[in-house]
Amino acid sequence: MPFLVLGLLLWVGAHIFKRVAPVRRAELGTSGRGLIAALIAAGLVLIILGYRAAAFVPVWNPPAFMVHINNLMMLIAVFVYGMSATTGRLRGKMRHPQLTAVKIWAAAHLLVNGDLASIMLFGTMLAWAVAEVILINRAGPWERPEPGPAKKDILLVVITLVMFGVITAIHTWLGVSPFPG
């Protein structure tokens, strides 16, 4: 569990640093990007190692039907995340598509994982995404980008379905089947 906690602290701290200490972040200059990226990467490695090594400590027992809700929420999360890269009509419909996707992802996983390590991981990621949105919104107004062609949104749907398939395949490969049965 210590690796998980340290990883989460690094992840959150490195991501929020420029929001809570913009002057200090600016003092680091462009070389600071490498440092922040290294801290985020180290945090991610520690999160993965810590989560995989954490003892299973049950906190609550999620009902079986939550798996279906989780899968639907995950499909939505992948789509919303993809909105950040689209140049279609959906561009500009949402200010924080990546952070919104993280919130959906975290909430979905909290519905199906009732152990302490999962609650720590997904709960922290949910709290981090909420905090980031608040900090970004307080920093200033948003200039909504102009929408592009609708055909790009169709491409987003196709990419979403492919990515969802890849994600479920990786989960299955890791021994966590998203479609138990």
PDB file of C-alpha atoms in Angstrom:
ATOM      1  CA  MET A   1       0.000   0.000   0.000  1.00  0.00           C
ATOM      2  CA  PRO A   2       2.864   2.507   0.560  1.00  0.00           C
ATOM      3  CA  PHE A   3       3.772   2.483  -3.145  1.00  0.00           C
ATOM      4  CA  LEU A   4       0.147   3.174  -4.062  1.00  0.00           C
ATOM      5  CA  VAL A   5      -0.062   6.101  -1.653  1.00  0.00           C
ATOM      6  CA  LEU A   6       3.295   7.537  -2.765  1.00  0.00           C
ATOM      7  CA  GLY A   7       2.337   7.120  -6.417  1.00  0.00           C
ATOM      8  CA  LEU A   8      -0.969   8.906  -5.890  1.00  0.00           C
ATOM      9  CA  LEU A   9       0.775  11.745  -4.058  1.00  0.00           C
ATOM     10  CA  LEU A  10       3.286  12.139  -6.902  1.00  0.00           C
ATOM     11  CA  TRP A  11       0.571  11.971  -9.569  1.00  0.00           C
ATOM     12  CA  VAL A  12      -1.705  14.518  -7.914  1.00  0.00           C
ATOM     13  CA  GLY A  13       1.129  16.773  -6.754  1.00  0.00           C
ATOM     14  CA  ALA A  14       2.814  16.909 -10.155  1.00  0.00           C
ATOM     15  CA  HIS A  15      -0.454  17.556 -11.982  1.00  0.00           C
ATOM     16  CA  ILE A  16      -1.726  20.240  -9.626  1.00  0.00           C
ATOM     17  CA  PHE A  17       1.651  21.963  -9.134  1.00  0.00           C
ATOM     18  CA  LYS A  18       1.241  24.463 -11.967  1.00  0.00           C
ATOM     19  CA  ARG A  19      -2.276  25.343 -10.774  1.00  0.00           C
ATOM     20  CA  VAL A  20      -1.415  25.963  -7.117  1.00  0.00           C
ATOM     21  CA  ALA A  21       2.076  27.389  -7.649  1.00  0.00           C
ATOM     22  CA  PRO A  22       2.113  28.985 -11.122  1.00  0.00           C
ATOM     23  CA  VAL A  23       5.029  31.299 -10.316  1.00  0.00           C
ATOM     24  CA  ARG A  24       7.193  28.418  -9.058  1.00  0.00           C
ATOM     25  CA  ARG A  25       6.243  26.376 -12.130  1.00  0.00           C
ATOM     26  CA  ALA A  26       7.137  29.279 -14.431  1.00  0.00           C
ATOM     27  CA  GLU A  27      10.524  29.607 -12.695  1.00  0.00           C
ATOM     28  CA  LEU A  28      11.329  26.048 -13.781  1.00  0.00           C
ATOM     29  CA  GLY A  29      10.986  27.069 -17.435  1.00  0.00           C
ATOM     30  CA  THR A  30      10.809  24.544 -20.241  1.00  0.00           C
ATOM     31  CA  SER A  31      13.187  22.185 -18.478  1.00  0.00           C
ATOM     32  CA  GLY A  32      10.564  21.936 -15.750  1.00  0.00           C
ATOM     33  CA  ARG A  33       8.300  20.077 -18.174  1.00  0.00           C
ATOM     34  CA  GLY A  34      10.717  17.149 -18.145  1.00  0.00           C
ATOM     35  CA  LEU A  35      10.816  17.130 -14.368  1.00  0.00           C
ATOM     36  CA  ILE A  36       7.023  17.221 -14.089  1.00  0.00           C
ATOM     37  CA  ALA A  37       6.696  14.492 -16.724  1.00  0.00           C
ATOM     38  CA  ALA A  38       9.216  12.341 -14.826  1.00  0.00           C
ATOM     39  CA  LEU A  39       7.299  12.823 -11.571  1.00  0.00           C
ATOM     40  CA  ILE A  40       4.019  11.901 -13.276  1.00  0.00           C
ATOM     41  CA  ALA A  41       5.620   8.815 -14.864  1.00  0.00           C
ATOM     42  CA  ALA A  42       7.166   7.769 -11.544  1.00  0.00           C
ATOM     43  CA  GLY A  43       3.809   8.287  -9.860  1.00  0.00           C
ATOM     44  CA  LEU A  44       2.095   6.133 -12.469  1.00  0.00           C
ATOM     45  CA  VAL A  45       4.643   3.325 -12.077  1.00  0.00           C
ATOM     46  CA  LEU A  46       4.264   3.438  -8.288  1.00  0.00           C
ATOM     47  CA  ILE A  47       0.466   3.455  -8.598  1.00  0.00           C
ATOM     48  CA  ILE A  48       0.518   0.358 -10.812  1.00  0.00           C
ATOM     49  CA  LEU A  49       3.028  -1.495  -8.644  1.00  0.00           C
ATOM     50  CA  GLY A  50       1.292  -0.473  -5.426  1.00  0.00           C
ATOM     51  CA  TYR A  51      -2.182  -1.350  -6.664  1.00  0.00           C
ATOM     52  CA  ARG A  52      -1.102  -4.736  -7.999  1.00  0.00           C
ATOM     53  CA  ALA A  53       0.734  -5.554  -4.752  1.00  0.00           C
ATOM     54  CA  ALA A  54      -1.935  -4.271  -2.355  1.00  0.00           C
ATOM     55  CA  ALA A  55      -3.640  -6.810  -0.141  1.00  0.00           C
ATOM     56  CA  PHE A  56      -7.338  -7.269  -0.819  1.00  0.00           C
ATOM     57  CA  VAL A  57      -9.123  -5.555   2.057  1.00  0.00           C
ATOM     58  CA  PRO A  58     -12.880  -5.714   1.439  1.00  0.00           C
ATOM     59  CA  VAL A  59     -14.833  -2.595   2.370  1.00  0.00           C
ATOM     60  CA  TRP A  60     -18.111  -3.282   0.591  1.00  0.00           C
ATOM     61  CA  ASN A  61     -19.496  -5.896  -1.771  1.00  0.00           C
ATOM     62  CA  PRO A  62     -20.708  -4.351  -5.037  1.00  0.00           C
ATOM     63  CA  PRO A  63     -23.829  -5.932  -6.555  1.00  0.00           C
ATOM     64  CA  ALA A  64     -23.184  -7.947  -9.737  1.00  0.00           C
ATOM     65  CA  PHE A  65     -25.374  -5.721 -11.937  1.00  0.00           C
ATOM     66  CA  MET A  66     -22.958  -2.827 -11.370  1.00  0.00           C
ATOM     67  CA  VAL A  67     -20.632  -4.450 -13.916  1.00  0.00           C
ATOM     68  CA  HIS A  68     -23.059  -3.532 -16.690  1.00  0.00           C
ATOM     69  CA  ILE A  69     -23.355   0.044 -15.442  1.00  0.00           C
ATOM     70  CA  ASN A  70     -19.547   0.207 -15.223  1.00  0.00           C
ATOM     71  CA  ASN A  71     -19.168  -0.997 -18.809  1.00  0.00           C
ATOM     72  CA  LEU A  72     -21.654   1.567 -20.109  1.00  0.00           C
ATOM     73  CA  MET A  73     -19.942   4.326 -18.127  1.00  0.00           C
ATOM     74  CA  MET A  74     -16.572   3.216 -19.491  1.00  0.00           C
ATOM     75  CA  LEU A  75     -17.824   3.395 -23.071  1.00  0.00           C
ATOM     76  CA  ILE A  76     -19.039   6.930 -22.336  1.00  0.00           C
ATOM     77  CA  ALA A  77     -15.715   7.804 -20.661  1.00  0.00           C
ATOM     78  CA  VAL A  78     -13.738   6.681 -23.720  1.00  0.00           C
ATOM     79  CA  PHE A  79     -16.019   8.728 -25.982  1.00  0.00           C
ATOM     80  CA  VAL A  80     -15.790  11.835 -23.778  1.00  0.00           C
ATOM     81  CA  TYR A  81     -11.995  11.512 -23.557  1.00  0.00           C
ATOM     82  CA  GLY A  82     -11.880  11.342 -27.347  1.00  0.00           C
ATOM     83  CA  MET A  83     -13.831  14.596 -27.573  1.00  0.00           C
ATOM     84  CA  SER A  84     -10.656  16.380 -26.498  1.00  0.00           C
ATOM     85  CA  ALA A  85      -8.983  15.368 -29.753  1.00  0.00           C
ATOM     86  CA  THR A  86     -11.912  15.657 -32.149  1.00  0.00           C
ATOM     87  CA  THR A  87     -12.130  18.393 -34.718  1.00  0.00           C
ATOM     88  CA  GLY A  88     -15.792  17.660 -35.383  1.00  0.00           C
ATOM     89  CA  ARG A  89     -19.065  19.260 -34.321  1.00  0.00           C
ATOM     90  CA  LEU A  90     -18.576  18.069 -30.732  1.00  0.00           C
ATOM     91  CA  ARG A  91     -15.399  20.087 -30.295  1.00  0.00           C
ATOM     92  CA  GLY A  92     -16.101  22.806 -27.828  1.00  0.00           C
ATOM     93  CA  LYS A  93     -19.228  21.235 -26.334  1.00  0.00           C
ATOM     94  CA  MET A  94     -17.372  20.478 -23.126  1.00  0.00           C
ATOM     95  CA  ARG A  95     -14.604  22.485 -21.477  1.00  0.00           C
ATOM     96  CA  HIS A  96     -12.797  19.608 -19.771  1.00  0.00           C
ATOM     97  CA  PRO A  97     -13.422  16.389 -21.716  1.00  0.00           C
ATOM     98  CA  GLN A  98     -10.309  14.585 -20.464  1.00  0.00           C
ATOM     99  CA  LEU A  99     -10.938  15.414 -16.816  1.00  0.00           C
ATOM    100  CA  THR A 100     -14.636  14.628 -17.217  1.00  0.00           C
ATOM    101  CA  ALA A 101     -13.646  11.257 -18.682  1.00  0.00           C
ATOM    102  CA  VAL A 102     -11.394  10.615 -15.674  1.00  0.00           C
ATOM    103  CA  LYS A 103     -14.309  11.410 -13.357  1.00  0.00           C
ATOM    104  CA  ILE A 104     -16.593   9.000 -15.242  1.00  0.00           C
ATOM    105  CA  TRP A 105     -13.840   6.334 -15.294  1.00  0.00           C
ATOM    106  CA  ALA A 106     -13.167   6.675 -11.577  1.00  0.00           C
ATOM    107  CA  ALA A 107     -16.844   6.644 -10.598  1.00  0.00           C
ATOM    108  CA  ALA A 108     -17.461   3.597 -12.812  1.00  0.00           C
ATOM    109  CA  HIS A 109     -14.626   1.704 -11.163  1.00  0.00           C
ATOM    110  CA  LEU A 110     -15.791   2.683  -7.680  1.00  0.00           C
ATOM    111  CA  LEU A 111     -19.128   1.026  -8.505  1.00  0.00           C
ATOM    112  CA  VAL A 112     -17.516  -2.362  -9.148  1.00  0.00           C
ATOM    113  CA  ASN A 113     -14.515  -2.400  -6.821  1.00  0.00           C
ATOM    114  CA  GLY A 114     -15.213  -2.507  -3.117  1.00  0.00           C
ATOM    115  CA  ASP A 115     -11.700  -3.091  -1.793  1.00  0.00           C
ATOM    116  CA  LEU A 116      -9.584  -0.536   0.039  1.00  0.00           C
ATOM    117  CA  ALA A 117      -6.869  -0.182  -2.634  1.00  0.00           C
ATOM    118  CA  SER A 118      -9.483   0.417  -5.349  1.00  0.00           C
ATOM    119  CA  ILE A 119     -11.316   2.969  -3.238  1.00  0.00           C
ATOM    120  CA  MET A 120      -8.026   4.748  -2.582  1.00  0.00           C
ATOM    121  CA  LEU A 121      -6.993   4.685  -6.251  1.00  0.00           C
ATOM    122  CA  PHE A 122     -10.262   5.565  -7.942  1.00  0.00           C
ATOM    123  CA  GLY A 123     -11.429   7.870  -5.151  1.00  0.00           C
ATOM    124  CA  THR A 124      -8.182   9.841  -5.321  1.00  0.00           C
ATOM    125  CA  MET A 125      -8.369  10.086  -9.114  1.00  0.00           C
ATOM    126  CA  LEU A 126     -11.973  11.294  -8.873  1.00  0.00           C
ATOM    127  CA  ALA A 127     -11.046  13.904  -6.259  1.00  0.00           C
ATOM    128  CA  TRP A 128      -8.021  14.997  -8.323  1.00  0.00           C
ATOM    129  CA  ALA A 129     -10.113  15.459 -11.490  1.00  0.00           C
ATOM    130  CA  VAL A 130     -12.730  17.482  -9.593  1.00  0.00           C
ATOM    131  CA  ALA A 131     -10.003  19.654  -8.025  1.00  0.00           C
ATOM    132  CA  GLU A 132      -8.321  20.219 -11.412  1.00  0.00           C
ATOM    133  CA  VAL A 133     -11.579  21.369 -12.995  1.00  0.00           C
ATOM    134  CA  ILE A 134     -12.202  23.790 -10.131  1.00  0.00           C
ATOM    135  CA  LEU A 135      -8.658  25.188 -10.313  1.00  0.00           C
ATOM    136  CA  ILE A 136      -8.737  25.544 -14.108  1.00  0.00           C
ATOM    137  CA  ASN A 137     -12.145  27.234 -14.045  1.00  0.00           C
ATOM    138  CA  ARG A 138     -10.942  29.707 -11.425  1.00  0.00           C
ATOM    139  CA  ALA A 139      -7.884  30.553 -13.540  1.00  0.00           C
ATOM    140  CA  GLY A 140      -9.935  32.275 -16.210  1.00  0.00           C
ATOM    141  CA  PRO A 141     -12.577  32.112 -18.907  1.00  0.00           C
ATOM    142  CA  TRP A 142     -12.645  29.549 -21.685  1.00  0.00           C
ATOM    143  CA  GLU A 143     -12.590  30.373 -25.353  1.00  0.00           C
ATOM    144  CA  ARG A 144     -14.872  27.822 -26.973  1.00  0.00           C
ATOM    145  CA  PRO A 145     -13.339  26.397 -30.176  1.00  0.00           C
ATOM    146  CA  GLU A 146     -15.325  26.501 -33.395  1.00  0.00           C
ATOM    147  CA  PRO A 147     -16.997  23.226 -34.367  1.00  0.00           C
ATOM    148  CA  GLY A 148     -15.726  21.284 -37.350  1.00  0.00           C
ATOM    149  CA  PRO A 149     -17.358  18.835 -39.772  1.00  0.00           C
ATOM    150  CA  ALA A 150     -19.795  16.178 -38.523  1.00  0.00           C
ATOM    151  CA  LYS A 151     -17.848  13.402 -40.276  1.00  0.00           C
ATOM    152  CA  LYS A 152     -15.123  13.827 -37.655  1.00  0.00           C
ATOM    153  CA  ASP A 153     -17.693  12.944 -34.964  1.00  0.00           C
ATOM    154  CA  ILE A 154     -18.511   9.725 -36.828  1.00  0.00           C
ATOM    155  CA  LEU A 155     -14.799   8.934 -36.803  1.00  0.00           C
ATOM    156  CA  LEU A 156     -14.808   9.605 -33.034  1.00  0.00           C
ATOM    157  CA  VAL A 157     -17.545   6.984 -32.565  1.00  0.00           C
ATOM    158  CA  VAL A 158     -15.544   4.418 -34.543  1.00  0.00           C
ATOM    159  CA  ILE A 159     -12.335   5.188 -32.630  1.00  0.00           C
ATOM    160  CA  THR A 160     -14.267   4.983 -29.345  1.00  0.00           C
ATOM    161  CA  LEU A 161     -15.533   1.495 -30.170  1.00  0.00           C
ATOM    162  CA  VAL A 162     -12.060   0.325 -31.197  1.00  0.00           C
ATOM    163  CA  MET A 163     -10.435   1.803 -28.077  1.00  0.00           C
ATOM    164  CA  PHE A 164     -13.109   0.284 -25.847  1.00  0.00           C
ATOM    165  CA  GLY A 165     -12.327  -3.083 -27.441  1.00  0.00           C
ATOM    166  CA  VAL A 166      -8.599  -2.596 -26.834  1.00  0.00           C
ATOM    167  CA  ILE A 167      -9.196  -1.590 -23.203  1.00  0.00           C
ATOM    168  CA  THR A 168     -11.414  -4.615 -22.542  1.00  0.00           C
ATOM    169  CA  ALA A 169      -8.825  -6.880 -24.213  1.00  0.00           C
ATOM    170  CA  ILE A 170      -6.072  -5.486 -21.979  1.00  0.00           C
ATOM    171  CA  HIS A 171      -8.239  -5.992 -18.886  1.00  0.00           C
ATOM    172  CA  THR A 172      -8.927  -9.578 -19.953  1.00  0.00           C
ATOM    173  CA  TRP A 173      -5.204 -10.153 -20.612  1.00  0.00           C
ATOM    174  CA  LEU A 174      -4.468  -8.848 -17.094  1.00  0.00           C
ATOM    175  CA  GLY A 175      -6.998 -11.328 -15.688  1.00  0.00           C
ATOM    176  CA  VAL A 176      -9.801  -8.863 -14.948  1.00  0.00           C
ATOM    177  CA  SER A 177     -12.648  -9.673 -17.309  1.00  0.00           C
ATOM    178  CA  PRO A 178     -14.956  -6.710 -17.863  1.00  0.00           C
ATOM    179  CA  PHE A 179     -17.641  -9.121 -19.066  1.00  0.00           C
ATOM    180  CA  PRO A 180     -17.926 -11.838 -16.415  1.00  0.00           C
ATOM    181  CA  GLY A 181     -20.274 -14.584 -17.124  1.00  0.00           C
TER     182      GLY A 181
END
